[in-house]
Coordinates of C-alpha atoms and ligand atoms in Angstrom, one line a residue:
M28 CA 74.8 33.8 97.3
L29 CA 77.9 33.8 94.9
S30 CA 77.4 37.7 93.9
L31 CA 77.2 38.5 97.6
F32 CA 80.7 36.9 98.2
I33 CA 82.1 38.7 95.0
I34 CA 80.7 42.0 96.3
A35 CA 82.2 41.3 99.8
G36 CA 85.4 40.1 98.3
T37 CA 85.8 43.3 96.1
T38 CA 84.9 45.5 99.0
L39 CA 87.4 43.9 101.1
L40 CA 90.1 44.1 98.6
A41 CA 89.3 47.7 97.7
S42 CA 89.3 48.6 101.5
Y43 CA 92.7 46.9 101.9
F44 CA 94.2 48.7 98.9
Y45 CA 92.7 51.9 100.1
T46 CA 94.3 51.5 103.7
K47 CA 97.6 50.4 102.1
L48 CA 97.7 53.4 99.9
R49 CA 96.7 55.7 102.5
Y50 CA 99.6 54.3 104.7
V51 CA 102.0 54.5 101.9
R52 CA 101.2 58.1 100.9
L53 CA 100.3 59.7 104.3
T54 CA 101.7 57.8 107.2
Q55 CA 104.9 55.7 106.1
Y56 CA 107.3 58.8 105.7
A57 CA 105.3 61.4 107.4
H58 CA 108.1 62.2 109.9
I59 CA 110.3 63.5 107.1
P60 CA 109.5 67.1 106.0
Q61 CA 107.6 67.2 102.6
L62 CA 105.0 69.0 100.8
P63 CA 101.4 67.9 101.8
P64 CA 101.1 64.6 100.1
H65 CA 98.0 63.7 98.1
R66 CA 96.4 60.6 99.3
F67 CA 96.4 59.0 95.9
W68 CA 99.1 60.9 94.1
G69 CA 101.6 61.4 96.7
H70 CA 103.7 64.3 95.3
L71 CA 103.1 63.4 91.7
K72 CA 100.4 66.0 91.2
A73 CA 102.2 68.8 93.2
F74 CA 105.5 68.4 91.2
G75 CA 103.6 68.2 87.9
E76 CA 102.1 71.6 88.9
L77 CA 105.3 73.0 90.1
T78 CA 107.1 72.1 86.8
Q79 CA 104.4 73.8 84.7
R80 CA 104.7 77.0 87.1
G81 CA 108.1 77.9 85.6
I82 CA 110.3 77.2 82.6
P83 CA 108.8 73.6 82.0
D84 CA 112.2 72.2 80.5
R85 CA 114.3 73.3 83.6
H86 CA 116.4 70.7 85.4
P87 CA 114.4 68.8 88.2
D88 CA 117.2 70.0 90.7
K89 CA 115.8 73.5 90.1
I90 CA 112.4 72.4 90.8
F91 CA 113.5 70.6 94.0
E92 CA 115.3 73.6 95.0
E93 CA 112.2 76.0 94.6
T94 CA 110.0 73.6 96.6
W95 CA 112.8 73.2 99.3
I96 CA 113.1 77.1 99.7
S97 CA 109.1 77.4 99.7
M98 CA 109.2 74.9 102.7
G99 CA 111.7 77.0 104.7
R100 CA 114.9 75.0 103.9
P101 CA 114.3 71.9 106.0
P102 CA 117.3 69.6 106.6
L103 CA 115.8 66.9 104.4
M104 CA 113.0 66.8 102.0
L105 CA 110.8 63.7 100.9
V106 CA 109.6 63.4 97.3
D107 CA 107.2 60.6 96.7
L108 CA 106.7 60.3 93.1
R109 CA 105.7 56.6 93.3
P110 CA 105.0 54.5 91.1
G111 CA 107.4 56.3 88.8
N112 CA 110.4 56.3 91.2
A113 CA 111.1 54.9 94.6
P114 CA 110.4 57.4 97.2
M115 CA 113.4 59.7 97.5
V116 CA 115.0 61.9 100.2
L117 CA 116.5 65.3 98.9
V118 CA 119.6 66.0 100.9
P119 CA 120.4 69.7 100.7
T120 CA 123.0 70.2 103.3
H121 CA 126.7 69.3 103.2
D122 CA 126.9 67.6 106.7
I123 CA 124.2 65.1 105.9
A124 CA 125.7 64.5 102.3
E125 CA 129.0 63.6 104.1
Q126 CA 127.2 61.0 106.3
I127 CA 125.9 59.3 103.2
S128 CA 129.3 59.2 101.3
K129 CA 131.9 58.6 104.0
P130 CA 132.8 55.0 105.1
T131 CA 130.9 53.8 108.3
Q132 CA 131.0 50.7 110.2
L133 CA 127.7 49.6 108.5
F134 CA 128.9 50.7 105.2
P135 CA 132.8 50.6 105.0
L136 CA 132.8 51.6 101.3
S137 CA 130.0 54.1 102.0
T138 CA 126.3 53.5 101.4
T139 CA 125.4 51.5 98.3
K140 CA 124.5 53.1 94.9
S141 CA 120.9 53.4 94.0
P142 CA 119.8 51.3 91.1
T143 CA 118.5 54.6 89.3
W144 CA 121.7 54.1 87.2
T145 CA 120.6 50.8 85.5
H146 CA 119.0 52.4 82.6
T147 CA 122.6 53.2 81.4
I148 CA 123.5 49.4 81.3
P149 CA 122.8 49.1 77.5
I150 CA 125.5 51.9 77.3
I151 CA 128.1 51.0 79.9
G152 CA 127.6 47.2 80.3
E153 CA 126.8 45.1 83.2
S154 CA 130.2 44.9 84.7
S155 CA 130.8 48.8 84.7
I156 CA 132.5 50.1 87.9
L157 CA 129.7 52.5 88.1
G158 CA 127.3 49.9 89.4
K159 CA 129.7 47.4 91.2
E160 CA 129.7 47.0 95.0
G161 CA 131.7 45.4 97.7
D162 CA 134.8 43.6 96.6
D163 CA 134.0 43.5 92.9
W164 CA 134.1 47.4 92.9
K165 CA 137.3 47.5 95.3
D166 CA 139.0 45.3 92.8
L167 CA 138.1 47.4 89.7
R168 CA 139.0 50.7 91.6
K169 CA 142.3 49.2 92.7
K170 CA 143.1 48.2 89.0
Y171 CA 142.2 51.7 87.4
N172 CA 143.2 54.0 90.2
P173 CA 146.9 54.1 89.4
G174 CA 146.0 55.4 85.8
F175 CA 144.0 58.3 87.1
T176 CA 146.5 59.6 89.6
S177 CA 148.2 63.1 88.9
Q178 CA 151.5 61.5 88.7
H179 CA 150.4 59.3 85.9
L180 CA 148.5 62.0 84.1
W181 CA 151.5 64.2 83.7
R182 CA 152.8 61.7 81.4
L183 CA 149.7 61.9 79.4
L184 CA 149.8 65.5 79.0
P185 CA 151.5 65.7 75.6
L186 CA 148.5 63.3 74.3
I187 CA 145.9 65.6 75.7
I188 CA 147.7 68.7 74.3
E189 CA 147.7 66.9 70.8
K190 CA 144.0 67.0 70.7
M191 CA 143.8 70.7 71.0
G192 CA 145.0 71.3 67.3
P193 CA 141.8 70.6 65.4
F194 CA 139.8 72.4 68.1
C195 CA 141.7 75.6 67.8
D196 CA 141.5 75.2 63.9
Y197 CA 137.8 75.3 64.3
L198 CA 138.0 78.3 66.7
D199 CA 140.2 80.1 64.2
R200 CA 137.8 79.6 61.4
F201 CA 134.7 80.7 63.2
S202 CA 136.6 83.7 64.8
A203 CA 137.7 84.7 61.1
T204 CA 134.2 84.8 59.9
E205 CA 132.5 85.6 63.2
E206 CA 129.8 83.1 62.4
E207 CA 127.6 81.5 65.1
F208 CA 128.6 77.9 66.2
S209 CA 127.8 75.4 68.8
L210 CA 130.4 75.4 71.4
E211 CA 128.7 72.3 72.9
K212 CA 129.5 70.3 69.7
L213 CA 133.1 71.4 69.6
I214 CA 133.9 70.9 73.2
S215 CA 132.0 67.6 73.2
N216 CA 134.1 66.2 70.5
L217 CA 137.2 67.5 72.2
T218 CA 136.6 66.0 75.6
F219 CA 135.7 62.6 73.8
D220 CA 139.0 62.7 72.1
V221 CA 140.9 63.4 75.2
I222 CA 139.3 60.7 77.2
G223 CA 140.1 58.3 74.2
A224 CA 143.7 59.5 74.3
A225 CA 144.1 59.1 77.9
V226 CA 142.2 55.9 78.4
M227 CA 143.4 54.1 75.5
E228 CA 146.0 56.1 73.6
V229 CA 143.8 56.1 70.4
D230 CA 142.4 58.6 68.2
L231 CA 138.5 58.3 68.5
Q232 CA 138.3 61.2 66.2
A233 CA 135.1 62.1 68.2
Q234 CA 133.3 59.4 66.5
H235 CA 131.4 56.5 68.1
M236 CA 133.5 53.5 68.3
D237 CA 131.5 50.3 67.9
R238 CA 132.0 47.6 70.2
S239 CA 133.9 45.3 67.8
K240 CA 136.4 48.1 67.1
Q241 CA 136.7 48.8 70.8
S242 CA 137.6 45.1 71.4
E243 CA 140.2 45.1 68.6
T244 CA 141.8 48.3 70.2
I245 CA 141.8 46.7 73.6
Q246 CA 143.4 43.6 72.3
Q247 CA 146.0 45.7 70.6
K248 CA 146.8 47.6 73.7
Y249 CA 147.0 44.4 75.7
A250 CA 149.5 42.9 73.1
E251 CA 151.7 46.3 73.2
V252 CA 151.8 46.2 77.0
K253 CA 152.8 42.5 77.2
E254 CA 155.4 42.9 74.5
E255 CA 156.9 46.2 74.9
A256 CA 160.0 46.6 77.1
E257 CA 159.8 48.5 80.4
G258 CA 160.5 52.2 79.6
T259 CA 158.9 52.4 76.2
R260 CA 155.6 51.0 77.7
S261 CA 152.3 52.5 76.5
R262 CA 151.2 55.4 78.7
S263 CA 147.4 55.0 78.6
I264 CA 145.3 54.2 81.6
L265 CA 144.1 50.9 80.0
A266 CA 147.8 49.8 79.4
L267 CA 148.4 50.4 83.2
S268 CA 145.4 48.4 84.3
F269 CA 146.7 45.4 82.2
Q270 CA 150.1 45.4 83.9
D271 CA 149.5 42.8 86.5
T272 CA 146.8 40.7 84.4
G273 CA 147.4 37.1 83.0
S274 CA 145.9 36.3 79.7
L275 CA 143.3 38.4 78.0
T276 CA 140.2 36.1 78.3
P277 CA 137.0 36.8 76.7
Q278 CA 135.7 37.8 80.3
L279 CA 138.5 40.0 81.0
L280 CA 138.1 41.7 77.4
S281 CA 134.4 42.2 77.9
E282 CA 134.9 43.7 81.6
T283 CA 137.5 46.1 80.1
S284 CA 135.3 47.2 77.5
D285 CA 132.7 48.1 80.0
Q286 CA 135.2 50.1 81.9
V287 CA 136.2 52.0 78.9
R288 CA 132.6 52.8 78.0
S289 CA 132.0 53.8 81.4
F290 CA 134.9 56.3 81.4
L291 CA 133.7 57.7 78.2
F292 CA 130.1 57.9 79.6
A293 CA 130.8 59.4 83.0
G294 CA 133.7 61.7 81.8
H295 CA 132.2 63.0 78.6
D296 CA 129.0 65.1 79.2
T297 CA 130.2 66.2 82.5
N298 CA 133.3 67.9 81.4
T299 CA 131.6 69.2 78.3
G300 CA 129.0 70.9 80.4
M301 CA 131.4 72.2 82.9
L302 CA 133.6 73.8 80.1
Q303 CA 130.6 75.3 78.3
W304 CA 129.6 77.1 81.6
A305 CA 133.1 78.2 82.3
F306 CA 133.4 79.9 78.9
Y307 CA 130.1 81.5 79.4
E308 CA 130.7 82.8 82.8
L309 CA 134.2 84.1 81.5
S310 CA 132.6 85.8 78.7
R311 CA 130.2 87.7 80.8
T312 CA 132.6 88.6 83.6
P313 CA 135.3 91.0 82.1
R314 CA 137.0 91.1 85.5
A315 CA 137.5 87.4 85.5
L316 CA 138.6 87.1 81.9
K317 CA 141.3 90.1 82.5
A318 CA 142.5 88.0 85.5
V319 CA 142.7 84.9 83.5
R320 CA 144.7 86.4 80.9
S321 CA 147.0 88.4 83.3
E322 CA 147.8 85.0 84.9
L323 CA 148.6 83.4 81.6
D324 CA 150.8 86.4 80.6
E325 CA 152.7 85.9 84.0
V326 CA 153.0 82.0 83.7
L327 CA 153.2 81.4 80.1
G328 CA 154.5 84.7 78.8
P329 CA 152.6 87.0 76.4
E330 CA 152.2 84.6 73.5
T331 CA 148.7 84.2 72.4
D332 CA 149.2 81.7 69.6
P333 CA 147.5 78.3 70.8
Q334 CA 150.4 76.3 68.9
V335 CA 153.0 78.1 70.8
I336 CA 151.1 77.5 74.1
C337 CA 150.6 73.9 73.3
S338 CA 154.3 73.5 72.8
T339 CA 155.3 75.4 75.9
L340 CA 152.7 73.1 78.0
A341 CA 153.7 70.0 76.3
E342 CA 157.4 70.7 77.3
R343 CA 157.0 72.4 80.8
G344 CA 153.2 71.9 81.8
Q345 CA 153.9 70.0 84.8
H346 CA 155.8 72.9 86.3
L347 CA 153.7 75.6 84.7
L348 CA 150.1 74.3 85.2
P349 CA 150.2 74.1 89.0
R350 CA 150.9 78.0 89.0
I351 CA 147.6 78.9 87.2
T352 CA 145.7 79.3 90.4
Y353 CA 143.1 81.7 89.1
I354 CA 141.9 79.5 86.2
N355 CA 141.8 76.7 88.9
A356 CA 139.4 78.9 90.8
V357 CA 137.4 79.5 87.7
I358 CA 137.2 75.7 87.4
K359 CA 136.0 75.3 91.1
E360 CA 133.5 78.1 91.0
T361 CA 132.0 76.8 87.9
L362 CA 131.7 73.4 89.3
R363 CA 130.2 74.8 92.4
L364 CA 127.5 76.8 90.8
H365 CA 126.7 74.5 87.9
P366 CA 127.6 70.9 89.0
P367 CA 127.1 68.5 86.1
A368 CA 126.5 65.5 88.2
S369 CA 125.5 63.9 91.6
T370 CA 125.2 60.6 93.3
A371 CA 122.0 58.6 94.5
R372 CA 122.4 56.0 97.2
I373 CA 120.0 53.5 98.8
T374 CA 120.3 51.1 101.8
R375 CA 118.2 48.0 102.0
P376 CA 115.2 47.9 104.4
G377 CA 116.5 46.7 107.7
S378 CA 120.1 48.0 107.3
G379 CA 119.3 50.5 110.0
F380 CA 121.2 53.5 108.2
T381 CA 120.4 56.8 109.9
V382 CA 121.5 60.4 109.4
K383 CA 121.5 62.9 112.0
T384 CA 120.7 66.7 111.2
S385 CA 122.7 69.6 112.7
T386 CA 119.9 70.1 115.4
G387 CA 120.3 66.5 116.5
E388 CA 117.1 64.8 114.9
E389 CA 117.8 61.2 113.5
Y390 CA 116.1 60.0 110.4
L391 CA 116.1 56.2 109.3
M392 CA 116.9 56.1 105.6
D393 CA 116.4 52.4 104.6
G394 CA 114.7 51.8 101.4
L395 CA 114.8 55.6 100.4
I396 CA 116.8 56.9 97.6
M397 CA 119.2 59.5 99.2
Y398 CA 119.9 62.3 96.8
P399 CA 122.7 64.7 98.0
C400 CA 121.7 67.5 95.6
A401 CA 125.0 69.2 94.6
S402 CA 123.5 72.2 93.0
I403 CA 121.6 72.9 96.3
I404 CA 124.3 72.0 98.8
Q405 CA 127.0 74.1 96.9
R406 CA 124.7 77.3 97.3
D407 CA 124.4 77.1 100.9
R408 CA 124.1 80.6 102.4
N409 CA 125.6 79.5 105.7
V410 CA 128.8 78.6 103.8
F411 CA 129.1 80.8 100.8
G412 CA 127.4 83.9 102.3
D413 CA 125.3 86.5 100.3
T414 CA 127.1 85.7 97.2
A415 CA 126.2 81.9 97.2
D416 CA 124.1 82.4 93.9
D417 CA 126.8 84.4 92.3
W418 CA 129.8 83.3 90.1
V419 CA 132.9 84.6 92.1
P420 CA 136.2 82.6 91.4
E421 CA 138.0 84.9 93.8
R422 CA 136.3 83.0 96.9
W423 CA 138.6 80.1 96.2
L424 CA 141.8 82.2 96.5
G425 CA 143.9 82.8 99.6
E426 CA 142.6 83.0 103.1
A427 CA 139.0 83.3 102.0
A428 CA 139.0 79.7 100.8
D429 CA 140.1 78.5 104.2
N430 CA 136.7 79.1 105.7
I431 CA 134.9 76.9 103.2
P432 CA 134.5 73.3 104.6
P433 CA 135.9 70.8 102.2
S434 CA 132.6 68.8 102.4
A435 CA 130.6 71.9 101.1
W436 CA 132.2 71.4 97.6
R437 CA 131.4 68.1 96.3
P438 CA 130.8 68.1 92.3
F439 CA 133.0 64.8 92.2
E440 CA 131.2 63.5 95.5
R441 CA 133.3 62.4 98.3
G442 CA 134.3 59.3 100.0
P443 CA 135.4 55.8 98.7
R444 CA 133.0 56.3 95.8
N445 CA 134.0 59.5 94.6
C446 CA 134.9 60.4 90.8
I447 CA 137.9 58.5 89.7
G448 CA 138.4 61.0 86.8
L449 CA 138.6 64.3 88.9
E450 CA 142.4 64.7 88.2
L451 CA 141.8 64.1 84.6
E452 CA 139.1 66.6 84.4
N453 CA 141.1 69.2 86.2
L454 CA 144.0 68.7 84.0
E455 CA 142.1 68.7 80.9
S456 CA 140.2 72.0 81.9
R457 CA 143.1 73.8 82.9
V458 CA 144.9 73.0 79.5
I459 CA 141.7 73.9 77.5
I460 CA 141.3 77.2 79.3
A461 CA 144.9 78.1 79.2
I462 CA 145.0 77.5 75.5
V463 CA 141.8 79.0 74.4
A464 CA 141.2 81.9 76.9
R465 CA 144.1 83.8 75.9
K466 CA 143.2 84.3 72.2
Y467 CA 139.4 84.1 71.8
D468 CA 136.6 86.1 72.9
F469 CA 133.3 84.2 73.1
V470 CA 129.8 86.0 72.7
K471 CA 126.7 84.1 73.7
T472 CA 123.8 84.2 71.4
G473 CA 120.4 83.2 72.0
L474 CA 119.5 82.1 75.7
G475 CA 121.7 84.0 78.1
E476 CA 122.9 86.6 75.6
S477 CA 124.0 90.0 77.0
A478 CA 121.5 93.1 76.9
L479 CA 123.2 95.8 75.0
N480 CA 122.9 99.8 75.5
A481 CA 122.1 102.2 72.9
N482 CA 125.9 102.1 71.7
G483 CA 125.7 98.3 71.2
L484 CA 127.8 97.6 74.2
P485 CA 127.0 95.1 77.2
I486 CA 125.9 96.6 80.3
L487 CA 127.6 95.7 83.9
N488 CA 125.4 94.8 86.6
N489 CA 126.3 95.3 90.3
K490 CA 127.9 91.8 90.4
G491 CA 130.5 92.7 87.7
Q492 CA 128.6 90.5 85.1
Y493 CA 127.0 91.6 82.0
R494 CA 123.3 91.8 82.2
V495 CA 121.5 89.3 80.3
H496 CA 118.1 89.1 78.3
S497 CA 117.2 85.7 79.6
E498 CA 119.1 83.4 82.2
L499 CA 120.7 80.4 80.8
Y500 CA 119.8 77.4 82.6
N501 CA 120.4 73.7 82.5
K502 CA 118.0 71.0 81.1
P503 CA 117.5 67.5 82.4
G504 CA 120.5 65.5 81.0
Ligands
HEM1 C1 133.5 67.7 85.3 C2 133.7 66.4 85.2 C3 133.2 65.4 86.1 C4 132.2 65.5 87.2 C5 131.7 66.6 87.6 C6 132.2 64.0 87.6 C7 131.2 63.6 88.7 C8 131.3 62.3 89.2 C9 130.4 61.9 90.4 C10 129.4 63.0 91.1 C11 130.6 60.8 90.6 C12 130.0 60.0 91.8 C13 128.7 59.2 91.2 C14 128.0 58.4 91.9 O1 128.3 58.3 93.1 O2 127.0 57.8 91.7 C15 131.5 60.2 89.6 C16 131.9 59.0 89.6 C17 132.8 58.6 88.5 N1 133.3 59.3 87.5 FE1 133.3 61.3 87.3 N2 133.0 63.1 87.0 C18 133.7 64.0 85.9 C19 134.6 63.5 85.1 C20 135.0 62.1 84.9 C21 136.0 61.7 84.0 C22 136.7 62.5 83.1 C23 136.1 60.3 84.1 C24 136.8 59.3 83.4 C25 137.6 59.4 82.4 C26 135.0 60.1 85.0 C27 134.8 58.8 85.5 C28 133.9 58.2 86.7 C29 133.9 57.2 87.1 C30 134.3 55.8 86.7 C31 133.0 57.1 88.5 C32 132.6 55.9 89.1 C33 133.6 55.8 90.2 C34 133.3 54.6 91.3 O3 132.2 54.3 91.3 O4 134.3 54.1 91.9 N3 134.2 61.2 85.6 N4 132.0 61.4 88.8

C-alpha cells in the first residue's frame, strides 16, 4: 500500500515538474521572437552550439548578433538561459532601448537596474551608486554630478595632463627600440592614474590602493576641504562632493569609499578598451591618421614633442580642445563600433512595464532582464546605412551627423541613469589622442595585424583600411 502511495506521489510530482518545465520553456514567453526552445534546455543547448561554431572566446554580444541576424532581425529576441541566468530580452533597436532608459510615469528615474551587477559588490561595495535606486540613487547622483560637469573638469585638466609624462616616456623607449609591447597595459595604468587624479587628486601610481589606504586618502581630502580657504580649495571630484557635508562619520567614509571604487571600476576598463580600439583603427586607416595630424597641426601648431603639447594644453586646453572636431569624431565612431559597456534592466512582475515596436506590437517586459545591446543598436543599417559595420569617423562631421538620431548612439546609455563619467572620458581621450597621435606610429602585431605585399607594405582595402590577416575581436570582459 505504502509503495503504491510512493509511486503515485512520485508520478504526480514528476508530472507537475514536467508540466511546469514545459510551460516555462515553451509557453511562458512564446510570444517573444526567439530560437526554437528546447523543452528541457530552453536556449542553453542552442547557444552552447552556436558558441562553438565561431571563435569560441568571442564576446557574447557577437553570438547574440549572429543569432538575431539569422532570425531575420526581429525587434526583440528572447534568450532563455535558465537556470544560469534569468530569462533575458535582447533589445537590438534604438527606439525600444530609448523606452527602457527614458523616465516614464511608471519609472520616473527610468527602469530599475538588473541585479546582474551584484557579482561586483565585493569590488565596489554595497552602497555603490551603480546599484542604488530611487531617492538613495538621486542623493548620490546629486552629490557627485557637479564634479563630473565639463565646467569643473576643465579645472582638472592640468592634473590629467600631468599623468601623460610617464606614458610618453614609455612610448619613447619602445619607439626607440621598436620592441613589441602591450598597449593595453600602458593605457590601463594611465587611465587608472587619470581617474585617481580627477576623483581624489592623488597619484595612484597605477597601483591597487587597498581599502585602508583609500580611507586615509578620503580622510585627508575631507580635512583639506574643510580647512582650506575658498579659492585654494582642492579641485578633485571627491573634494567637491564633501562641500555640503557635516562630519565625516564612519558611514560617510564607507559610502564615499564605495563611490571611489565604483568610479575606478566603471571608468577604468571602459576607457582603456575605447582607447586601444581608437589607436588600432587609426593605425590601419591612413586617411584618418592624416586627418588627425592635420587637425592637430592646425589647432596646436606643428610641434610634435608631447611635452610641448602638454604645456600648450595645460595653458590653453579649454580653448583649443573644443576645436579638435575630427578627433572627437574618431572617439564617437570608436565608441559606436566598439562600445565597451551596456546596461541591463528589469522590472518587477506586476509592474506592467511594456515596450512598443516600430510596427505597433506591445510586449510586457516584467520579470525579464532587458538588455539594450549597444554593439547591435549602433550598427543599425537603417541609421548608419551600408557602412554600418565600417569605421568611418567622417559620418560624425558636418551635416551628415544631423541625420543620425541621438538615441542611435548610446555607448554611455541615455536617460537619468546614463554614465556620470562621460565628460571625463571625452576630455581624457581627447588629451591622450592629441598628445600621442601627433608623434607615434603604432603597428599592431598578432591578432588584427596588417597583411603585407611583396615589398613588405600594408595593402589598402576598398574601405581605406589596411587588410588584416585576422580580424581583431572583443572577448568577454
Ligand atoms: C569609454 C568610457 C565609458 C563608457 C563607455 C561608460 C559607459 C557607461 C554605461 C553604459 C553606463 C550605464 C550602466 C548602466 O546603466 O548599468 C555607465 C554608468 C556609469 N559610469 Fe560610465 N562609462 C565610461 C567611463 C566612465 C568613467 C570615466 C567614470 C568615472 C570616473 C564612469 C562612471 C560611471 C558611473 C558611476 C555610472 C553609474 C551612473 C548611475 O547609475 O548614476 N564611467 N557608464
